[in-house]
Short mmCIF file of C-alpha atoms in Angstrom, two decimals:
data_model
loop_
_atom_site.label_atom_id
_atom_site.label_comp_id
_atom_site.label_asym_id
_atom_site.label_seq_id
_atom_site.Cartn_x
_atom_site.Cartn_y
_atom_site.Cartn_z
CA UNK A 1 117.36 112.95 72.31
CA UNK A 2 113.63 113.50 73.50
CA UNK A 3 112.84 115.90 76.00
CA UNK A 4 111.85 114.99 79.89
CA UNK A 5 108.17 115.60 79.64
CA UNK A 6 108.99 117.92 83.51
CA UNK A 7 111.77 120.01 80.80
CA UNK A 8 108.93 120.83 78.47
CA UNK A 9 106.13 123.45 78.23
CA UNK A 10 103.41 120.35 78.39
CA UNK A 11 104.33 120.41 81.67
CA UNK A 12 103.47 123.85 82.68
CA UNK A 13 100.31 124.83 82.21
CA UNK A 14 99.57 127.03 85.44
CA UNK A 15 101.41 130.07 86.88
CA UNK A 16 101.40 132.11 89.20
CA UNK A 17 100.84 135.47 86.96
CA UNK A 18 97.66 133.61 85.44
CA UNK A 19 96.59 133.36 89.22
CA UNK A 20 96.48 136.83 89.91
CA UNK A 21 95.74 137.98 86.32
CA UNK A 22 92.52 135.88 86.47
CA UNK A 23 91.65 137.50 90.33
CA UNK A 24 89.47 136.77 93.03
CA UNK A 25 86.68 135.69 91.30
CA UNK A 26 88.47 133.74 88.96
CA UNK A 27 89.29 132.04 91.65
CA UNK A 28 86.54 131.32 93.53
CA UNK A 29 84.51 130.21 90.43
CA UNK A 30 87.50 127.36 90.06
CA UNK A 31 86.40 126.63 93.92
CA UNK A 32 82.77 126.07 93.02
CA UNK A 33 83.50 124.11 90.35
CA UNK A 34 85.34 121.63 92.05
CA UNK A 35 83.28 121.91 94.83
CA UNK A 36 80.05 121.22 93.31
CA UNK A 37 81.65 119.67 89.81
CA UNK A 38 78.12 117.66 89.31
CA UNK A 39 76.06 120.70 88.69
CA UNK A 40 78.95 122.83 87.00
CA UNK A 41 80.08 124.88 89.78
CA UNK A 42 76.05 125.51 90.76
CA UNK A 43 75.36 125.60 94.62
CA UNK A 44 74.45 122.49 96.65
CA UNK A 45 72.93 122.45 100.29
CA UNK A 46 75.21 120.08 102.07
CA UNK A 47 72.38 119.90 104.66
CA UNK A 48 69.39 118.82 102.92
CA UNK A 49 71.26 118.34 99.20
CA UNK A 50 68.69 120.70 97.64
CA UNK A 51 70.21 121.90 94.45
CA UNK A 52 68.25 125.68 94.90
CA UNK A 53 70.02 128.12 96.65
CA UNK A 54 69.71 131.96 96.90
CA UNK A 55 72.88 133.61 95.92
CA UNK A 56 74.20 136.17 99.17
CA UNK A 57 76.67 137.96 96.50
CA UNK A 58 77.48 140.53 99.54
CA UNK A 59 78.86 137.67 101.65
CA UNK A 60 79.92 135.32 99.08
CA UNK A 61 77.01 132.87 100.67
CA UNK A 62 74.21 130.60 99.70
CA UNK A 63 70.96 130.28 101.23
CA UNK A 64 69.24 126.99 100.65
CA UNK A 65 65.24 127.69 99.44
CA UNK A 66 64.51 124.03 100.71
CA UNK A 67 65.77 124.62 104.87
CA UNK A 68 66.99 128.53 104.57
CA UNK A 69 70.13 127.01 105.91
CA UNK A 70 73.23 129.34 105.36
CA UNK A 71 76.13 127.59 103.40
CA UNK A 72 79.58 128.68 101.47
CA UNK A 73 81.77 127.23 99.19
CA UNK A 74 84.12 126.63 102.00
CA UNK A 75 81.57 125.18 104.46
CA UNK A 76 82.02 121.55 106.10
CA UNK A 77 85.77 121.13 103.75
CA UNK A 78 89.41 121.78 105.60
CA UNK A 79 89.09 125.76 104.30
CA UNK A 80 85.95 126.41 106.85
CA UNK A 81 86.06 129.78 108.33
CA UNK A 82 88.83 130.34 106.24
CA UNK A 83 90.17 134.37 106.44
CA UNK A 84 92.54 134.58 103.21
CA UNK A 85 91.11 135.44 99.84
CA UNK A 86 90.26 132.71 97.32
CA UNK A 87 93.09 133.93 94.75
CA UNK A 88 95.55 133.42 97.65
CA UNK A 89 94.70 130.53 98.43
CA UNK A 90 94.64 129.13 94.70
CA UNK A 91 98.08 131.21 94.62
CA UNK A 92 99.41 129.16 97.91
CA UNK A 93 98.12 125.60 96.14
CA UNK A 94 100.20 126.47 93.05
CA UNK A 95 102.93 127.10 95.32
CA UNK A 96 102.29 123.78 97.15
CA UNK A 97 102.19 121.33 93.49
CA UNK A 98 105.78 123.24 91.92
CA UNK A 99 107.75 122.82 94.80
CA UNK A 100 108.95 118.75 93.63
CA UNK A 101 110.96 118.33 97.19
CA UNK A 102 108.04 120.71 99.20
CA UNK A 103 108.58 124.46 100.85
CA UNK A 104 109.71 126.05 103.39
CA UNK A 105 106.29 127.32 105.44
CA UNK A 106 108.80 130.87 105.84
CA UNK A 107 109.26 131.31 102.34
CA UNK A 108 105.69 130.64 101.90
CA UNK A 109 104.66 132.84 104.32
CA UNK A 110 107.10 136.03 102.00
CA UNK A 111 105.14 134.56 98.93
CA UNK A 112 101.65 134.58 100.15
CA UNK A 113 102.75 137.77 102.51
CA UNK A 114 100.55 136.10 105.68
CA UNK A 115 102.28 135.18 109.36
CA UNK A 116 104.19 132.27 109.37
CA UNK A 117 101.53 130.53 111.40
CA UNK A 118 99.32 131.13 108.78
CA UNK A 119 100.96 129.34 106.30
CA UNK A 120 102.07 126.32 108.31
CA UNK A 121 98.14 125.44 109.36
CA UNK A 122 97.28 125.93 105.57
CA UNK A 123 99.75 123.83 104.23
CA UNK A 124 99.60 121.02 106.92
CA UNK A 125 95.63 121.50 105.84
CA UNK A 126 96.68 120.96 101.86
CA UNK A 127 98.54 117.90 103.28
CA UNK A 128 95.56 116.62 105.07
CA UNK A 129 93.77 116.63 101.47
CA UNK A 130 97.00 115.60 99.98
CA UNK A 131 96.27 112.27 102.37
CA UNK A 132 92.53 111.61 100.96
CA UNK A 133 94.34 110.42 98.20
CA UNK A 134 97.29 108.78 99.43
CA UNK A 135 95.70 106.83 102.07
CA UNK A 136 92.67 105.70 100.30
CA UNK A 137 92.50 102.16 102.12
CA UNK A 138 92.91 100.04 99.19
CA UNK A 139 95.54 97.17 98.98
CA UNK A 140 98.33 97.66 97.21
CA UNK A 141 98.67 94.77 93.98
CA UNK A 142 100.83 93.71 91.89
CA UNK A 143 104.58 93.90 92.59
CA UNK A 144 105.10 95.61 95.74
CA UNK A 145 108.09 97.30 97.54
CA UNK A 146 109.03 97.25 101.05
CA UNK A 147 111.47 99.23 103.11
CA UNK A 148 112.23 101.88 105.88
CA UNK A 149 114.08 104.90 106.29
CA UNK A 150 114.77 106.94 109.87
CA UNK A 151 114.77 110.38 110.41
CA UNK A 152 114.66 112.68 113.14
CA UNK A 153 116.33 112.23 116.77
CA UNK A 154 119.88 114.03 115.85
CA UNK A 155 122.42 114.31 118.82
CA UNK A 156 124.66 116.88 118.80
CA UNK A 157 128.12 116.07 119.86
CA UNK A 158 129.85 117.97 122.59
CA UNK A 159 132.51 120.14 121.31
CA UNK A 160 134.83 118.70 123.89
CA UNK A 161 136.39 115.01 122.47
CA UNK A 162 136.16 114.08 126.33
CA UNK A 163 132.72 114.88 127.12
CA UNK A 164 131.24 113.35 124.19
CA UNK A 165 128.72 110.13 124.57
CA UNK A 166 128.11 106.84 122.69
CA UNK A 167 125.44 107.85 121.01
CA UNK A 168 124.47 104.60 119.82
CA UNK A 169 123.25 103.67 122.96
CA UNK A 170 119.84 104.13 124.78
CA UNK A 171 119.90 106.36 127.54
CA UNK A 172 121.58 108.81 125.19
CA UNK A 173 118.81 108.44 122.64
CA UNK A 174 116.03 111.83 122.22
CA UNK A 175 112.72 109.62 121.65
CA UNK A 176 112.32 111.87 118.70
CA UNK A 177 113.38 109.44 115.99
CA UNK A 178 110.68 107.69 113.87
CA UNK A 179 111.50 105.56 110.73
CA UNK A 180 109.19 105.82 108.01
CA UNK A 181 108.00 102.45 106.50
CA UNK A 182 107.21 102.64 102.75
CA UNK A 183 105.55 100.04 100.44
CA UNK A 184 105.32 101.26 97.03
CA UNK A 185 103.46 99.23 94.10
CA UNK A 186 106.28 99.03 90.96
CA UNK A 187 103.66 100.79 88.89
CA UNK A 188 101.11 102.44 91.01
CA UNK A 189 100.66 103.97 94.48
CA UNK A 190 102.87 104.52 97.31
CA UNK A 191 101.88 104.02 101.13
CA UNK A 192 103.93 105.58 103.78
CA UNK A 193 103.56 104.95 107.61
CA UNK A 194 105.08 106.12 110.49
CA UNK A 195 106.60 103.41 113.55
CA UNK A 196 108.89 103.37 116.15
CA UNK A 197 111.47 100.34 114.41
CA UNK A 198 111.07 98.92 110.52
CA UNK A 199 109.90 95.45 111.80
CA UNK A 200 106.75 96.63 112.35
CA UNK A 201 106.41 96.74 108.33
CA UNK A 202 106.09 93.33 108.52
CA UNK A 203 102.37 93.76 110.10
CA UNK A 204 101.72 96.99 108.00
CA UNK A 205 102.12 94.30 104.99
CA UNK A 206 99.75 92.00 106.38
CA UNK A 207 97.40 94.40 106.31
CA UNK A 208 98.04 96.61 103.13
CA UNK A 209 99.18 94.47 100.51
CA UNK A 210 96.84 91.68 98.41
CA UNK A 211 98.19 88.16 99.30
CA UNK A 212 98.41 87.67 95.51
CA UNK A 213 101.25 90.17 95.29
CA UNK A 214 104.55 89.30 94.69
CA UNK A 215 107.05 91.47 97.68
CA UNK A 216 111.04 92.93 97.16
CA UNK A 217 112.69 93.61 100.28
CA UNK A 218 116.36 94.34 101.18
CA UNK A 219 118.47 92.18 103.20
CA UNK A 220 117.16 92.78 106.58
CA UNK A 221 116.64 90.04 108.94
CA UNK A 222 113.04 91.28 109.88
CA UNK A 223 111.75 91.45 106.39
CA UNK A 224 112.08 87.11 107.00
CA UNK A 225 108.36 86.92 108.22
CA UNK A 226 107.87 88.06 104.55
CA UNK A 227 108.08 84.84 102.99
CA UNK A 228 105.00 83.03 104.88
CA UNK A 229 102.54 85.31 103.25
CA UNK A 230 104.05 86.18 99.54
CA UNK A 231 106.61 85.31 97.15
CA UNK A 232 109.61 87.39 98.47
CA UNK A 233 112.44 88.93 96.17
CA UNK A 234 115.70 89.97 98.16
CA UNK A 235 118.53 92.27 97.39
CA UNK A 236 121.61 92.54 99.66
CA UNK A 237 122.30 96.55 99.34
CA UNK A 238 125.88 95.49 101.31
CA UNK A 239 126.88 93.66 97.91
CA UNK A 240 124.79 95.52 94.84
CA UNK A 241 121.37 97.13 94.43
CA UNK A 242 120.11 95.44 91.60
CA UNK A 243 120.26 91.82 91.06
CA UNK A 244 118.85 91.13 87.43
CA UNK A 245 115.26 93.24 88.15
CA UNK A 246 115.69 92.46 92.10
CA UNK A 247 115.52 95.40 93.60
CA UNK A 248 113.95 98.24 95.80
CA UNK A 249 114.74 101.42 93.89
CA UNK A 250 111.37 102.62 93.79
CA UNK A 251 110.58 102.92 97.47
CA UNK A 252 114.36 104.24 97.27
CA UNK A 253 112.94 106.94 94.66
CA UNK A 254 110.30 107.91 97.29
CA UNK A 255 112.09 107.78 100.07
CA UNK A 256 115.12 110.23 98.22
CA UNK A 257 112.26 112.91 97.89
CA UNK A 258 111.27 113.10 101.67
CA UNK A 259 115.24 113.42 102.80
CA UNK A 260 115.56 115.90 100.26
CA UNK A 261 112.32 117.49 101.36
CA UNK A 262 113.09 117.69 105.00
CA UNK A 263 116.81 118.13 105.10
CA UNK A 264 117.29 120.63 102.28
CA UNK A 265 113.47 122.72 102.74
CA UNK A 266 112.20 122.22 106.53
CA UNK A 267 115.58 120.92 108.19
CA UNK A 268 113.20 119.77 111.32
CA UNK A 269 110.18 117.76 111.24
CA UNK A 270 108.74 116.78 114.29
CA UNK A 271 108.08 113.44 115.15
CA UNK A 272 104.36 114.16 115.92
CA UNK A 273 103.67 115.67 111.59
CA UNK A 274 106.14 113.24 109.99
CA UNK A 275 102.79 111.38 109.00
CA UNK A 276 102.24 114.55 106.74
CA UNK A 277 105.11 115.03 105.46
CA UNK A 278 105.42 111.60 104.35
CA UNK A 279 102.01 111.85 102.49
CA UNK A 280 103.35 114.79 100.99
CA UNK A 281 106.18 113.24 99.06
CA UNK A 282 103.91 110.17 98.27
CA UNK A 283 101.65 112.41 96.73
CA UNK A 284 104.17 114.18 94.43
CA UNK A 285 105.64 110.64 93.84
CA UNK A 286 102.55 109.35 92.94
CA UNK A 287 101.66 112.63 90.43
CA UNK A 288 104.98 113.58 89.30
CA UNK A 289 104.28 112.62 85.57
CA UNK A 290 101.05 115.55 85.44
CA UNK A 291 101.50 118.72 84.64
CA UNK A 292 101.07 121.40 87.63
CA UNK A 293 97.89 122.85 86.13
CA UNK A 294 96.07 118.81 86.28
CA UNK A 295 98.24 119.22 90.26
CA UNK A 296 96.61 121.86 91.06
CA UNK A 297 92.97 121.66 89.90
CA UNK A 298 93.30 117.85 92.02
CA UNK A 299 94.85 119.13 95.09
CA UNK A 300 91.63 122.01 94.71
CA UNK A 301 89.41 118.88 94.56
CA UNK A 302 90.56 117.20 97.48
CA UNK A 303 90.32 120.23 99.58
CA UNK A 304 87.09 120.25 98.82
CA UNK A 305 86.18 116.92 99.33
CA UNK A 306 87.73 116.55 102.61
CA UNK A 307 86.43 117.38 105.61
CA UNK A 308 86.36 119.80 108.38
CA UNK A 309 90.33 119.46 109.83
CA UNK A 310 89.81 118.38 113.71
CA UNK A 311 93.71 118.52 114.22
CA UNK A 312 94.29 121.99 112.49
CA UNK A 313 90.73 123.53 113.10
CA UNK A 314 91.71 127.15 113.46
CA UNK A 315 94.32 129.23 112.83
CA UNK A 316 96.99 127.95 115.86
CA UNK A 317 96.22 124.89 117.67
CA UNK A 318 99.67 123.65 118.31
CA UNK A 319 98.43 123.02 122.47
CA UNK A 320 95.49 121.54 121.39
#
C-alpha cells in the first residue's frame, strides 16, 4: 500500500530547528528574496522603482540613490513597522502552514514567547495575505459546489428545566450567528463568504461562478433559483450523500476543516473575523497537497505582496 504523500518525508521539508539554526539573517535574506524575487533578493525603491539603493546595514534599511527615500524590506507590505525579529517571524509562518486545522493564538503566543496580542494581530495579518490568494476575483469554472454551514450564536441553557427558553425562536436568538457560504470548484479553488442566511448564496453564485459551469447543491429549497442560470445537480443528504457522482463532499471537505478549526483550536470566533478564518481553511484546502517548505516560502510571498493592513495596522486595534 503506497504512502499518503502528508505521511512521508516529501512532505516535510521545513522545520522549525532549520529556522533558528539558519538565524536572523537567514531569515531576512528569505524576506528579500521574496520581496524583491525579480532582482534576486536585490533592493527596489517602491517609490520611484529605482533598482540602486544604498545598503543602511546598521538599521537593516535602504536608501534609494535615485530620491534618497528611506525604504525596508518590510515597508508598504502587512509587516510595516513590524517589532519582532525576522527569524520569528519566519518561525511564527512555519507555525501558521503545519497547523492543518489552524492554532490557538495562546499556544502561539508560548511558541513565539510574545503577548498574546501580539500573536493574534500577526496571525489575523498572515490571514489577510492568506486572502490575496483565496479571494483573487476570478470565477470559479468547471464543476462547482455550493453549500452553507452556521456557526457561532450558542445559547446556553439554564440549568433550571423550568427556566429554560425555546431557543429556536427569535427574540431568544444572540445576533452572533453567521453561516458561511462555500462554493468550491471539484478540482480547483475554494471561495468562502460570510452572510446572515444560506439563500443569499444564490446571488454570491451569480456573481462568482462562469455561466458555463455545471452547479451541485443539496436539497435545500433556496438552492431552486439555481437552475435558471446553470445545469444543477441535487443530492438529498436526508436520504444518501452520494447519488452515482452527485454530490457535495468537497465543500463538505472544506467546510469539516473550519469546524474542526474553530471548535477544537479557537472554540470562539467572532462574528466580525469569521471572514478570516474562513480564508484560512480555504487556503490550507486549497494547498494541502504541498509540502510545508513550498507553504511557507508562498505564505512569505504573499506577505510581501500585500499591502499595508488598514484593519490590523498596529499592534492592538480591536476599538478601532
Amino acid at each position: 500500500m503506497a504512502q499518503h504523500f502528508l505521511l512521508s518525508a516529501a512532505s516535510r521539508t521545513l522545520s522549525l530547528r532549520a529556522i533558528y539554526k539558519g538565524g536572523e539573517d537567514a531569515a531576512y535574506a528569505t524576506f528579500c528574496e521574496m520581496r524583491w524575487p525579480e532582482t534576486d533578493g536585490e533592493a527596489i525603491c517602491p517609490k520611484c522603482g529605482c533598482c540602486d539603493a544604498y545598503k543602511i546595514t546598521t538599521r537593516r534599511k535602504f536608501k534609494c540613490k535615485a530620491c534618497s527615500h528611506q525604504f525596508s524590506v518590510t515597508s508598504g507590505t502587512i509587516f510595516a513597522s513590524r517589532k519582532m525579529d525576522f527569524v520569528d517571524l519566519l518561525a511564527a509562518i512555519c507555525i501558521m502552514v503545519n497547523a492543518a486545522k489552524g492554532v490557538s493564538m495562546v499556544q502561539l503566543s508560548r511558541d513565539l514567547d510574545c503577548q498574546y496580542k501580539t500573536a493574534f494581530v500577526l496571525a489575523h495579518k498572515l490571514r489577510e495575505a492568506m486572502a490575496q490568494e483565496v479571494q483573487t476575483g476570478e470565477v470559479l469554472t468547471g464543476h462547482v459546489e455550493i453549500d452553507g454551514a452556521y456557526f457561532g450564536g450558542h445559547i446556553r441553557p439554564e440549568n433550571v428545566k423550568a427556566d429554560r427558553v425555546d431557543r429556536r425562536l427569535k427574540e431568544h436568538q444572540t445576533g452572533k450567528r453567521r453561516v458561511v457560504i462555500a462554493l468550491r470548484e471539484r478540482v480547483g479553488r475554494t471561495l468562502p463568504f460570510v452572510a446572515m442566511a444560506e439563500g443569499e448564496g444564490v446571488a454570491l453564485a451569480n456573481e462568482n461562478v462562469c455561466r458555463m459551469a455545471t452547479v451541485s447543491a443539496d436539497e435545500a429549497s433556496h438552492w431552486d433559483a439555481l437552475h435558471a442560470g446553470w445545469e444543477v445537480e441535487r443530492v438529498n443528504h436526508s436520504e444518501l450523500y452520494s447519488d452515482h457522482g452527485k454530490h457535495t463532499n468537497m465543500v463538505e471537505s472544506f467546510f469539516s476543516r473550519l469546524r474542526r478549526m474553530v471548535a477544537g483550536q479557537h472554540h470562539h470566533v467572532s462574528p466580525q473575523y469569521l471572514h478570516q478564518y474562513a480564508n484560512h481553511a480555504a487556503w490550507l484546502e486549497d494547498n494541502r497537497r504541498f509540502d510545508n517548505g513550498e507553504l511557507a516560502h508562498r505564505l512569505v510571498a504573499n506577505s510581501m505582496g500585500a499591502p499595508v493592513s488598514r484593519n490590523w495596522k498596529g499592534y492592538w486595534q480591536r476599538a478601532a
